[in-house]
XYZ file of C-alpha atoms in Angstrom:
610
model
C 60.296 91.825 111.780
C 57.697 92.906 109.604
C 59.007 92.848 106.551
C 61.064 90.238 107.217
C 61.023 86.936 104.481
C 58.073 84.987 105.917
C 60.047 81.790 105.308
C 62.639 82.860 107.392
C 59.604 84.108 110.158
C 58.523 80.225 109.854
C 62.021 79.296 110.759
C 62.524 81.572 113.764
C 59.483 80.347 115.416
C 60.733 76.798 115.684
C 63.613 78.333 117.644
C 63.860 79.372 121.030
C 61.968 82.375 121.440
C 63.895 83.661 124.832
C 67.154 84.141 122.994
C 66.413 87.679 121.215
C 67.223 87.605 117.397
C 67.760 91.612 116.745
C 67.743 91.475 113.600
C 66.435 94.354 110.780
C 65.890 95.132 107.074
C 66.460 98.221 105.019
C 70.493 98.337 106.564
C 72.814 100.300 104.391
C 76.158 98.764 104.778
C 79.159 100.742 104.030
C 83.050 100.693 104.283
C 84.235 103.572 106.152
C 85.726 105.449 103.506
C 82.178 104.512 101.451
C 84.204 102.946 98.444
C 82.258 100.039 98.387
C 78.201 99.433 99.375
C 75.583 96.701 100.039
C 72.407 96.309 100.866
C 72.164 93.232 103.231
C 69.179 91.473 103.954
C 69.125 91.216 107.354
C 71.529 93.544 109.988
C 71.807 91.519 113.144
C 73.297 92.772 116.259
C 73.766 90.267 118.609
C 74.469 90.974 122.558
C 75.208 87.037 123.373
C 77.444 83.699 122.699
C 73.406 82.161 123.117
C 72.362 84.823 119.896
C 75.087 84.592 117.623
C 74.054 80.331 118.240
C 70.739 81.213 116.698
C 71.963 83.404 114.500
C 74.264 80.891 112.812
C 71.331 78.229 113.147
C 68.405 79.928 111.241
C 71.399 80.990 108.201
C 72.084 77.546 108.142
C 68.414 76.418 108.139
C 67.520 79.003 106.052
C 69.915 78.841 103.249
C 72.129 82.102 103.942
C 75.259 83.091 104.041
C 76.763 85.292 107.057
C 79.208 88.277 106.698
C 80.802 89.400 110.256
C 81.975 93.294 110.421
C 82.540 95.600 112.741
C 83.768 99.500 111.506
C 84.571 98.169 107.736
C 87.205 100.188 108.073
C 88.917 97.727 104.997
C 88.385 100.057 101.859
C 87.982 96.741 99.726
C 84.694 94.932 98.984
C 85.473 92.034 101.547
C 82.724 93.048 103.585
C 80.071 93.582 100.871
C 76.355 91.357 101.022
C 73.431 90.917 99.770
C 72.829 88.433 102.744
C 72.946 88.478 106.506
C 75.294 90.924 108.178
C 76.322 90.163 111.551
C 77.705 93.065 113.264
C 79.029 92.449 116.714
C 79.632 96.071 118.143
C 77.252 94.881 121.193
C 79.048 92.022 121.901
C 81.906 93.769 123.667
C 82.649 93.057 127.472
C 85.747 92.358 128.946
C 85.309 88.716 130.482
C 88.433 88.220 132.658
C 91.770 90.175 133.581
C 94.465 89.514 135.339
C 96.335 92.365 136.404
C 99.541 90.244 137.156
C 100.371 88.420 134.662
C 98.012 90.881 131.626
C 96.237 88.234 130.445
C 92.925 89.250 129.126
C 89.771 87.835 128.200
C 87.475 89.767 125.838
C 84.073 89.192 123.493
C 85.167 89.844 119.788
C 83.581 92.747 119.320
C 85.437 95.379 121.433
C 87.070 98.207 119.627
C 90.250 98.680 119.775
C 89.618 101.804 121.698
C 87.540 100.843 124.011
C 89.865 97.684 125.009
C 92.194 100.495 125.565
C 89.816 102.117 128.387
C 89.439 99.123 129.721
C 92.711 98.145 130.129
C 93.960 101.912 131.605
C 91.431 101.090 134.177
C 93.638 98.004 135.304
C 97.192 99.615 134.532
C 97.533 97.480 131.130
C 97.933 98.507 127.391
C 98.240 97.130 123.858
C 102.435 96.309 123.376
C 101.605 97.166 119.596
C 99.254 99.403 117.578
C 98.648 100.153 113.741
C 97.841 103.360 112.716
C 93.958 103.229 114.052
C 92.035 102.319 116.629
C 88.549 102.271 115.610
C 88.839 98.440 114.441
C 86.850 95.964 116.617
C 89.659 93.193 117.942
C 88.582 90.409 115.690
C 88.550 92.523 112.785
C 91.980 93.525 113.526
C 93.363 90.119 114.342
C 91.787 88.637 111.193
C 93.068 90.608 108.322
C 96.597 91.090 109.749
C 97.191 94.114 111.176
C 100.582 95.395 112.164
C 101.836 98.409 113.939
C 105.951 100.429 113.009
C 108.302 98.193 114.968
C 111.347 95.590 114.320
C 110.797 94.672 117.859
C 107.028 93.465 117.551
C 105.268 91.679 114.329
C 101.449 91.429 114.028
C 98.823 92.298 116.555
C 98.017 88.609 116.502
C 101.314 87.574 117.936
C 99.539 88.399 121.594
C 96.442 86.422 120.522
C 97.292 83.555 123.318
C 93.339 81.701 122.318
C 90.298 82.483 120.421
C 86.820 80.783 120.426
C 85.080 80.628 117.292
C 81.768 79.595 116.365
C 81.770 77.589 113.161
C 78.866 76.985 110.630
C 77.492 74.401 112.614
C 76.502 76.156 115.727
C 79.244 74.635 117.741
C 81.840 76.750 119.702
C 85.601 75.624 119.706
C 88.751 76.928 121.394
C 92.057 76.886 119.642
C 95.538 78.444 121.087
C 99.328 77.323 120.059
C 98.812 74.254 122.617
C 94.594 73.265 121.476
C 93.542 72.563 117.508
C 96.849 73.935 116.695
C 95.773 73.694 113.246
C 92.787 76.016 113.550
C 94.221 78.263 115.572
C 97.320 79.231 112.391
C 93.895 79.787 110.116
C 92.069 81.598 112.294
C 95.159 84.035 113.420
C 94.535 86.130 109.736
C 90.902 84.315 109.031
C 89.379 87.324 106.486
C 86.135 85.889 108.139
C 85.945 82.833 106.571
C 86.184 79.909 108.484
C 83.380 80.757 111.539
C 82.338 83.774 113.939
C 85.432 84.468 116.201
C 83.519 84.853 119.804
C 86.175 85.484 122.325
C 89.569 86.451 122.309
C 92.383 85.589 124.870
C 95.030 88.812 124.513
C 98.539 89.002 126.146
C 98.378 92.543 127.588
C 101.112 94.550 128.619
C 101.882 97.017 131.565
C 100.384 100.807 130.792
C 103.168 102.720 129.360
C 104.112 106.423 127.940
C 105.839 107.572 124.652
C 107.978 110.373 123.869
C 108.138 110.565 120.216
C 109.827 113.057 117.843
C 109.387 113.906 114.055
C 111.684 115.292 111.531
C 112.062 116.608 108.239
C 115.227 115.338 106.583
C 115.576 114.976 102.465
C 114.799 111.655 101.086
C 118.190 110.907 100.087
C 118.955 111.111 103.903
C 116.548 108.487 105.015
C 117.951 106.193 102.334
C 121.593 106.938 103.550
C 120.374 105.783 106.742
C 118.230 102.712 105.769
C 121.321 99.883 106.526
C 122.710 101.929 109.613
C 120.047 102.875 111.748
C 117.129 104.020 110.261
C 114.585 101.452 111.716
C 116.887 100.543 114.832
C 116.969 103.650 116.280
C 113.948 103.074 118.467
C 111.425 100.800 119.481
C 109.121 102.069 117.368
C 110.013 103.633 113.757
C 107.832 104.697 110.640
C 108.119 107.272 107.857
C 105.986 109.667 105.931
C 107.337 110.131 102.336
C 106.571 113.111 100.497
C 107.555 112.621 96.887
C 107.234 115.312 94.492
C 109.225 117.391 97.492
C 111.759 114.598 97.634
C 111.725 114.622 101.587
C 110.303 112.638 104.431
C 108.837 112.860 108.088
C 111.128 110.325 109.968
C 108.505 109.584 113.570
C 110.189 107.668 116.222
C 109.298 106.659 119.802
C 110.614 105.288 122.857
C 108.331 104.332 125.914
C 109.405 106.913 128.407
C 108.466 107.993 132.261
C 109.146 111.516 131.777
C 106.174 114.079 132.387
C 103.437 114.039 129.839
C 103.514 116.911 127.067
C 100.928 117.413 124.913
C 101.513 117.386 120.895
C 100.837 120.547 118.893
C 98.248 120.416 117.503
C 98.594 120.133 113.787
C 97.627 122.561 110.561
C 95.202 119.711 109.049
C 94.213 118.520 112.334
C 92.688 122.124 112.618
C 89.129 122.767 111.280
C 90.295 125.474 108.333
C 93.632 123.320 107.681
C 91.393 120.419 107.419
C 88.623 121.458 105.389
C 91.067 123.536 102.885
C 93.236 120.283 102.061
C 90.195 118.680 101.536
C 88.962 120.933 99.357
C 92.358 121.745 97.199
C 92.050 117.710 97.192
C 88.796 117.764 95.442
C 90.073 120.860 92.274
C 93.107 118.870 91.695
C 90.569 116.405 90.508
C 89.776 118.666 87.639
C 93.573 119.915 87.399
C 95.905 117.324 88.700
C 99.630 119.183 88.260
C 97.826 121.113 90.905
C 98.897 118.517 93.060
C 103.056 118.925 93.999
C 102.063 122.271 94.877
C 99.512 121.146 97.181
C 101.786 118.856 98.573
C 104.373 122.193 99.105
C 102.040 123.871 100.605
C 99.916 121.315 103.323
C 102.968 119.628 104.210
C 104.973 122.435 104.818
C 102.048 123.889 107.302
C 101.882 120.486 108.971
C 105.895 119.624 109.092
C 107.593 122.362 108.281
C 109.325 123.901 105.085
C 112.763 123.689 106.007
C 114.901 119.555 106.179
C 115.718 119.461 109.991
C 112.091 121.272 111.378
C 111.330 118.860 114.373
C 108.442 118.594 116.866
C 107.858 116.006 119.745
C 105.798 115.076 122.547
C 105.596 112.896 125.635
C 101.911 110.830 125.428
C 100.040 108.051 126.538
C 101.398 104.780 124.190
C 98.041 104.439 122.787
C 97.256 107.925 122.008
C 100.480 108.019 120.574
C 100.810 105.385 117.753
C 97.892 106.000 116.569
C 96.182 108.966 113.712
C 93.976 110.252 112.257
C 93.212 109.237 109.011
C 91.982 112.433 107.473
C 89.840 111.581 104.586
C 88.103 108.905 102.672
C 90.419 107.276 100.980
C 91.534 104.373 98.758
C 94.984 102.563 100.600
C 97.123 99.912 98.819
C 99.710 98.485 101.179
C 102.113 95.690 100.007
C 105.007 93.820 102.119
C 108.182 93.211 100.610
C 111.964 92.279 102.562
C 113.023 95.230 103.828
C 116.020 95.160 102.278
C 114.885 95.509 98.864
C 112.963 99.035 100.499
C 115.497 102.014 98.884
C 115.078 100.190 95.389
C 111.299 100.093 95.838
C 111.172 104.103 96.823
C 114.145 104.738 93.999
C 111.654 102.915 91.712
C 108.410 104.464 92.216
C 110.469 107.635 92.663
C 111.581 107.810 88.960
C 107.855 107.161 87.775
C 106.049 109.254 89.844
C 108.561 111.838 88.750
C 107.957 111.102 85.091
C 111.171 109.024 84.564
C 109.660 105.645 83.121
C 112.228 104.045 81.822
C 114.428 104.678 84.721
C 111.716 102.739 86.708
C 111.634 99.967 84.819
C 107.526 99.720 85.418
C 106.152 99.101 81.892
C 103.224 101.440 82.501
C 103.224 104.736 81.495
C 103.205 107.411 84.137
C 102.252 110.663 81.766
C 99.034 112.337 83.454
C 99.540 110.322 86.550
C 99.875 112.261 89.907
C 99.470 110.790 93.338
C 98.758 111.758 96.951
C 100.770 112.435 99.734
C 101.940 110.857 101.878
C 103.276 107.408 100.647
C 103.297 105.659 104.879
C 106.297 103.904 104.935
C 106.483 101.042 108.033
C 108.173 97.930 109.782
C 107.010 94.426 111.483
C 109.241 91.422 111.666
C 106.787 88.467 112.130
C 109.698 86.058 111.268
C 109.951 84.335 114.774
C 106.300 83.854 115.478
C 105.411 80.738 116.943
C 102.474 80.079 115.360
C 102.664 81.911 112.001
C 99.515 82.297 110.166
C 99.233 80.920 107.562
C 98.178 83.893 105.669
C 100.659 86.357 107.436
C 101.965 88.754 104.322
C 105.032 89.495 106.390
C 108.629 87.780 105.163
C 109.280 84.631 107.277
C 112.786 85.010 107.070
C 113.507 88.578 108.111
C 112.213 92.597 108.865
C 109.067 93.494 105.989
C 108.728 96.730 105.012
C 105.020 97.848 104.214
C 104.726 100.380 101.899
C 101.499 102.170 101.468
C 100.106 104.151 98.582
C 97.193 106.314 100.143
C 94.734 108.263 97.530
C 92.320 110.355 99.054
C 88.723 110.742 97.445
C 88.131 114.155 98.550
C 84.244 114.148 99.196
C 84.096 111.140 98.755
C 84.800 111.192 94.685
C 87.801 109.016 93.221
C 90.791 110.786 92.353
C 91.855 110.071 88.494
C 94.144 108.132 86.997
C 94.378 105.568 90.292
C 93.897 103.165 88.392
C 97.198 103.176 86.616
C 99.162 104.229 89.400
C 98.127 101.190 91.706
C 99.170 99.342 88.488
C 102.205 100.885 88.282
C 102.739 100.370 92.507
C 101.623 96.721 92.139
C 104.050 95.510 89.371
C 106.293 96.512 91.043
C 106.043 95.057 94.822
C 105.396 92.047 92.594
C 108.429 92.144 91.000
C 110.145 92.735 94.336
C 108.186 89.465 95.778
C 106.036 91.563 98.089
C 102.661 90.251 99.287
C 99.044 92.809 99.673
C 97.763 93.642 103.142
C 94.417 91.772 102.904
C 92.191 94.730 104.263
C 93.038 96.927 101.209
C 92.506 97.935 97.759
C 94.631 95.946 95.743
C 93.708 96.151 91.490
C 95.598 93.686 89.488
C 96.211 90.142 91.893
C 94.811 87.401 90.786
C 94.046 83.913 92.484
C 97.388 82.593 91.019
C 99.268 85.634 91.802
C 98.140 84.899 96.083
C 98.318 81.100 94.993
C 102.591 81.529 94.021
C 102.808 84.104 96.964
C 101.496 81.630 99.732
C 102.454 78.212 98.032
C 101.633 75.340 100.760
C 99.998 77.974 103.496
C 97.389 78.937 101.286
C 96.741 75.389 100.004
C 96.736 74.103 104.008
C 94.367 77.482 104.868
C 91.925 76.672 101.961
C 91.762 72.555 103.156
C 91.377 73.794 106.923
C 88.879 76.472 105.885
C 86.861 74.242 103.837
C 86.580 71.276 105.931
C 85.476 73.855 109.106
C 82.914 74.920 107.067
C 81.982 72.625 104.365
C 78.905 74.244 103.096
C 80.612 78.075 102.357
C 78.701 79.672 105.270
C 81.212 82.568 105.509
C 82.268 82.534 101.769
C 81.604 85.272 99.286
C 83.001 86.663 96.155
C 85.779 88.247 97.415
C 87.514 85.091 99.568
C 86.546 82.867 95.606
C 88.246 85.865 93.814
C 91.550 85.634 95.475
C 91.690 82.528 98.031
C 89.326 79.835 96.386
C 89.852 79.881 92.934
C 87.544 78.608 90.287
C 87.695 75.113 90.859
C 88.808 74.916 94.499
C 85.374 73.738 96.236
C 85.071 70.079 95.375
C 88.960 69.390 95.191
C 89.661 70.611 98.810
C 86.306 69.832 100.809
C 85.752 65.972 99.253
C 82.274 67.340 97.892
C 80.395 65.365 94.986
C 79.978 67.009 91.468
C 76.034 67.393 90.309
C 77.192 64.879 87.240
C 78.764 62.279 89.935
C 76.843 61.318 92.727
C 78.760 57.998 94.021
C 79.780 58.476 97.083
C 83.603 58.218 96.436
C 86.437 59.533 99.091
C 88.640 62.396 98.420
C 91.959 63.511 100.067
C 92.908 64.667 102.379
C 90.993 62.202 104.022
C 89.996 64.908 107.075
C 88.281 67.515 104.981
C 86.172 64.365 103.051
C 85.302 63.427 106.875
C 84.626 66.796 107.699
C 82.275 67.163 104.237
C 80.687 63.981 104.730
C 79.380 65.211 107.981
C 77.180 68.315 106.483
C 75.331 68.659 103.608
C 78.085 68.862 100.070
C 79.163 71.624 98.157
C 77.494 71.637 94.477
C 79.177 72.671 91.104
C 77.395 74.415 88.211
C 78.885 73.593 84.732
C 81.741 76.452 84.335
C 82.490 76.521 88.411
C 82.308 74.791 91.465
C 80.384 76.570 94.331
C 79.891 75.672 98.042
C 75.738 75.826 98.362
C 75.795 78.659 100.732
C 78.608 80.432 98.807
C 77.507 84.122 97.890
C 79.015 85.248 94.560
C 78.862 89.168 93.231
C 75.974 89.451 90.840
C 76.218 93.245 89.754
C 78.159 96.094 90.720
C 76.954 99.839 89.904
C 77.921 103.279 90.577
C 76.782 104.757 94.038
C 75.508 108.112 92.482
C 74.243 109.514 95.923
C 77.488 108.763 98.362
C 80.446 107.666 95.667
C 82.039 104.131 95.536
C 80.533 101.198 94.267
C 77.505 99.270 95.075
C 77.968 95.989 95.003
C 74.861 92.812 94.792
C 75.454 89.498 95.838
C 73.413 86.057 94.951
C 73.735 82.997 95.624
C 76.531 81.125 93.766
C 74.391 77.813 93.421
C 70.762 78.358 92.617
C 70.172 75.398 91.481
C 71.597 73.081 94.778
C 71.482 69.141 94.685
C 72.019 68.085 98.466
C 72.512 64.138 99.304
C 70.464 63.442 102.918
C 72.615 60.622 104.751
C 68.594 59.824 106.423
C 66.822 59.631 103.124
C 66.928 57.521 100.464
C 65.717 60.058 97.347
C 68.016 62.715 95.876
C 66.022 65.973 95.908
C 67.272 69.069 93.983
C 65.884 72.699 95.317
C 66.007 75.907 93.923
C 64.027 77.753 96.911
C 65.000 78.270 100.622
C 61.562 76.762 101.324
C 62.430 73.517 99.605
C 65.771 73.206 101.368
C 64.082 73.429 104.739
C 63.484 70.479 104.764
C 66.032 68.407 103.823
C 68.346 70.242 106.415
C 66.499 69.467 109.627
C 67.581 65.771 109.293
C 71.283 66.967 108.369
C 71.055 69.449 111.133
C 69.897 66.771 113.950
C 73.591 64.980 113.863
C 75.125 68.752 114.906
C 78.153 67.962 112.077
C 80.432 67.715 114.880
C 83.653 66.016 113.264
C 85.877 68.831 112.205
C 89.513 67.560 111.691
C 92.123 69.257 110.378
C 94.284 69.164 106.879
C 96.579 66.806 108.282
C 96.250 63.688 110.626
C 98.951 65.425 113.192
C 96.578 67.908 113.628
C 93.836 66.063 115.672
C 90.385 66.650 115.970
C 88.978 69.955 117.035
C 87.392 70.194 120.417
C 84.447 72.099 121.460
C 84.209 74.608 124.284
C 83.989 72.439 127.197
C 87.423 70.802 125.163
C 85.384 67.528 124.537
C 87.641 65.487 121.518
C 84.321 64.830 118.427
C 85.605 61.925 116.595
């Protein structure tokens, strides 16, 4: 606490002192595969619903913006601050379980494998995976992840409630039947509207896999992609290999037969794992290395010859999942599934030099890729709700195609750039959509604006009237959700150059504004006044990746108090002290959603605030 801002010392001590704030300084934050790095100011770890309260209560006194992670296992900069990070890895109990009926009732920030302990322990499981476990269960829910499967869509689809605490310290409950509206944001939230709390999960009885892998030639798979291909079993997913022209076809049934191990395989072995690694990091300096490579690892962990097969008979959970080798850069896009064999023919030709057979208008000379390219399923179409920001196809199966580059040692491999280039033109062209929790290069606000049409424009209304002031905003939700002029339109706020006090549609987000202190605009963009915005971004010489430093996006911040008469303008979190006090005393308890049908949102004990 020591070195702790004294103004934000002065704050805490008006608080009450038996809820623990464990917070620190000096934190390093860091995705997982260290491509991206901040330094926050404060690293909080809170244990309680009463300590993420105060936690949310001094930001807001204090002038701060709050960033929720838990294993930044997202490769992107979505995480990044130079603010408060709340990390909720101690915040983790299971609350409630009903064996019977597998309803389950968790804090937010259980991993993903340790629900799974917990739920052996009562016979249950997870009906659906993606390819890791180490997310926490918020973190999954909120930036859409999805498992191999035309029989099961997102993870969120067995969200049945969550409870979310929003930027003004109050705790509301939303499910399909309770603030309907809130509950489509929050099912893919990218940690912007509040601090999701609890989580309600439809759990399913414990079950076993028996799963098999093949070898077969590309051309094969593609034969198969209209007959059977993904039908074949519950759960279906592909490994293409490119410069060999082949792929690993991995398919699973839940079985009761008698476990049997897996053998274990070449890279999952210390010397296989260590050598790829390392024959990784020289193709860096001499990348037609690299289809050899490819020749050789793959054919020690698969096989060299179309038809070599291996299977095993595992726990469900131990089964979907994998290991994820390496740091690594991923760039996942979901297009209809039927346009899949033209989106492998595509990249096929270009990665194989054949440009103008590709019909990407980027050249492909020098460029060599990684291996392999994960090729998956989900059909989200029939979920009732659907996010709003669900990627998936709403009208059929997705296919998710992912181009994984490794940064051996954590370096970058060359000439990414241009390939993700090349990859994103063309799941643009195809009218796919980017997983949110990775690297995606060339999208724009407008691209995710024509992608999302009316969802997007109902998530940014909902998101800013829930939290009027940017709380949870930083660069990265401005850069591709927000826009550059989206704060004052959406959230009813007043303009620095027009203070009359005039009402903006929709009328619920101006109600929702009016009811905590406005957003503020600067001359080229409009900001919320807690928004954080990137200030500088620098090499990481020491670990690799990019550092990135935040500020915040309104320095200058003119704030209207409904209990005093003056206008005062701040430009320190000492000045804006306070003027919030008097703001915070009426709790900002109306939060309504985008549209009159969608009610006001009720707090925890399910109390209406109008």
């Amino acid at each position: 606490m020591s070195k702790m801002d004294p103004l934000i010392l002065k704050e805490l001590e008006l608080l009450d002192s038996a809820v623990p704030f464990r917070a620190s300084t000096g934190h390093h934050h860091h995705t997982w595969a260290k491509t991206f790095h901040s330094r926050p100011e404060l690293y909080i770890r809170p244990r309680s619903t009463a300590e993420i309260e105060k936690v949310v209560t001094l930001a807001r006194r204090c002038r701060r913006r709050l960033t929720t992670v838990g294993c930044a296992h997202s490769p992107s900069d979505l995480t990044c601050t130079s603010s408060w990070i709340v990390n909720l890895d101690d915040f983790k109990d299971v609350l409630a379980a009903d064996r019977n009926t597998g309803v389950v009732v968790m804090q937010s920030g259980i991993r993903l494998h340790q629900l799974r302990d917990k739920l052996r322990e009562l016979g249950l499981a997870m009906a659906n995976l993606g390819s890791i476990d180490s997310q926490s269960i918020a973190g999954a829910i909120a930036t859409g992840t999805h498992g191999s499967s035309l029989k099961h869509g997102l993870l969120s689809e067995s969200v049945l409630a969550l409870r979310i605490m929003l930027a003004n310290g109050r705790t509301v409950q939303c499910s399909r039947d309770q603030n309907h509206a809130l509950f489509r944001a929050a099912l893919v939230s990218l940690g912007a509207l509040g601090i999701v709390t609890e989580v309600t999960f439809q759990a399913v009885p414990s079950f076993d896999i028996e799963w098999q892998q093949t070898l077969q030639p590309l051309d094969q798979v593609l034969a198969a992609w209209d007959r059977d291909l993904w039908s074949q079993a519950e759960f279906v997913r592909v490994w293409w290999i490119p410069y060999a022209k082949r792929a690993v076809v991995w398919k699973a049934e839940k079985t009761r037969k008698a476990r049997r191990p897996a053998r274990l395989g070449w890279h999952s072995r210390l010397i296989g794992y260590h050598t790829y690694q390392t024959l990784l990091y020289v193709a860096r300096w001499m990348p037609p290395l690299l289809p050899a490579i490819e020749w050789l690892v793959f054919g020690m962990q698969y096989g060299f010859r179309d038809g070599a097969t291996t299977s095993a008979v595992e726990e469900g959970h131990a089964g979907l999942t994998m290991d994820c080798l390496y740091s690594q850069f991923v760039n996942e896009w979901a297009i209809p599934l039927d346009r899949g064999p033209e989106a492998i023919g595509r990249l096929s030709a270009w990665i194989h030099g054949d440009q103008e057979g590709s019909g990407i208008p980027i050249s492909c000379k020098g460029v060599y890729v990684h291996a392999p390219v994960e090729v998956r399923v989900t059909d989200s179409s029939g979920a009732s709700p659907r996010p709003n920001l669900d990627n998936t196809s709403d009208s059929g199966p997705t296919l998710l195609l992912n181009a994984t580059l490794y940064r051996p040692f954590h370096a970058d491999p060359p000439a990414y750039e241009r390939y993700y280039a090349a990859f994103e033109y063309l799941m643009k062209e195809l009218g796919g959509r980017p997983h949110w929790a990775k690297n995606f290069l060339t999208v724009t606000h407008d691209d995710i604006a024509r992608m999302y049409g009316d969802d997007l424009v109902d998530w940014v209304r909902f998101r800013n009237a829930v939290d009027p002031e940017g709380m949870f905003v930083g660069d990265w939700h401005r850069r591709y959700l927000l826009g550059g002029d989206g704060a004052l339109e959406e959230s009813g706020i007043e303009s620095e150059d027009d203070t009359s006090a005039s009402t903006i549609t929709p009328a619920t987000a101006a109600a929702a504004a009016a009811a905590s202190p406005a957003a503020t605009t600067n001359r080229t963009r409009n900001y919320f006044p807690l928004e954080e915005r990137e200030a500088s971004r620098s090499t990481n010489h020491k670990e690799g990746g990019v550092l990135v430093v935040g500020e915040l996006a309104t320095p200058r911040t003119r704030t209207r108090s409904r209990t005093r008469s003056s206008e005062t303008t701040s430009s320190t979190s000492e000045e804006s002290f306070s003027l919030l006090h008097p703001e915070e005393a009426e709790k900002s308890t109306l939060f309504v959603g985008p549209s009159s049908s969608a009610g006001a949102v009720q707090d925890r004990e399910g109390e209406s605030r109008e």
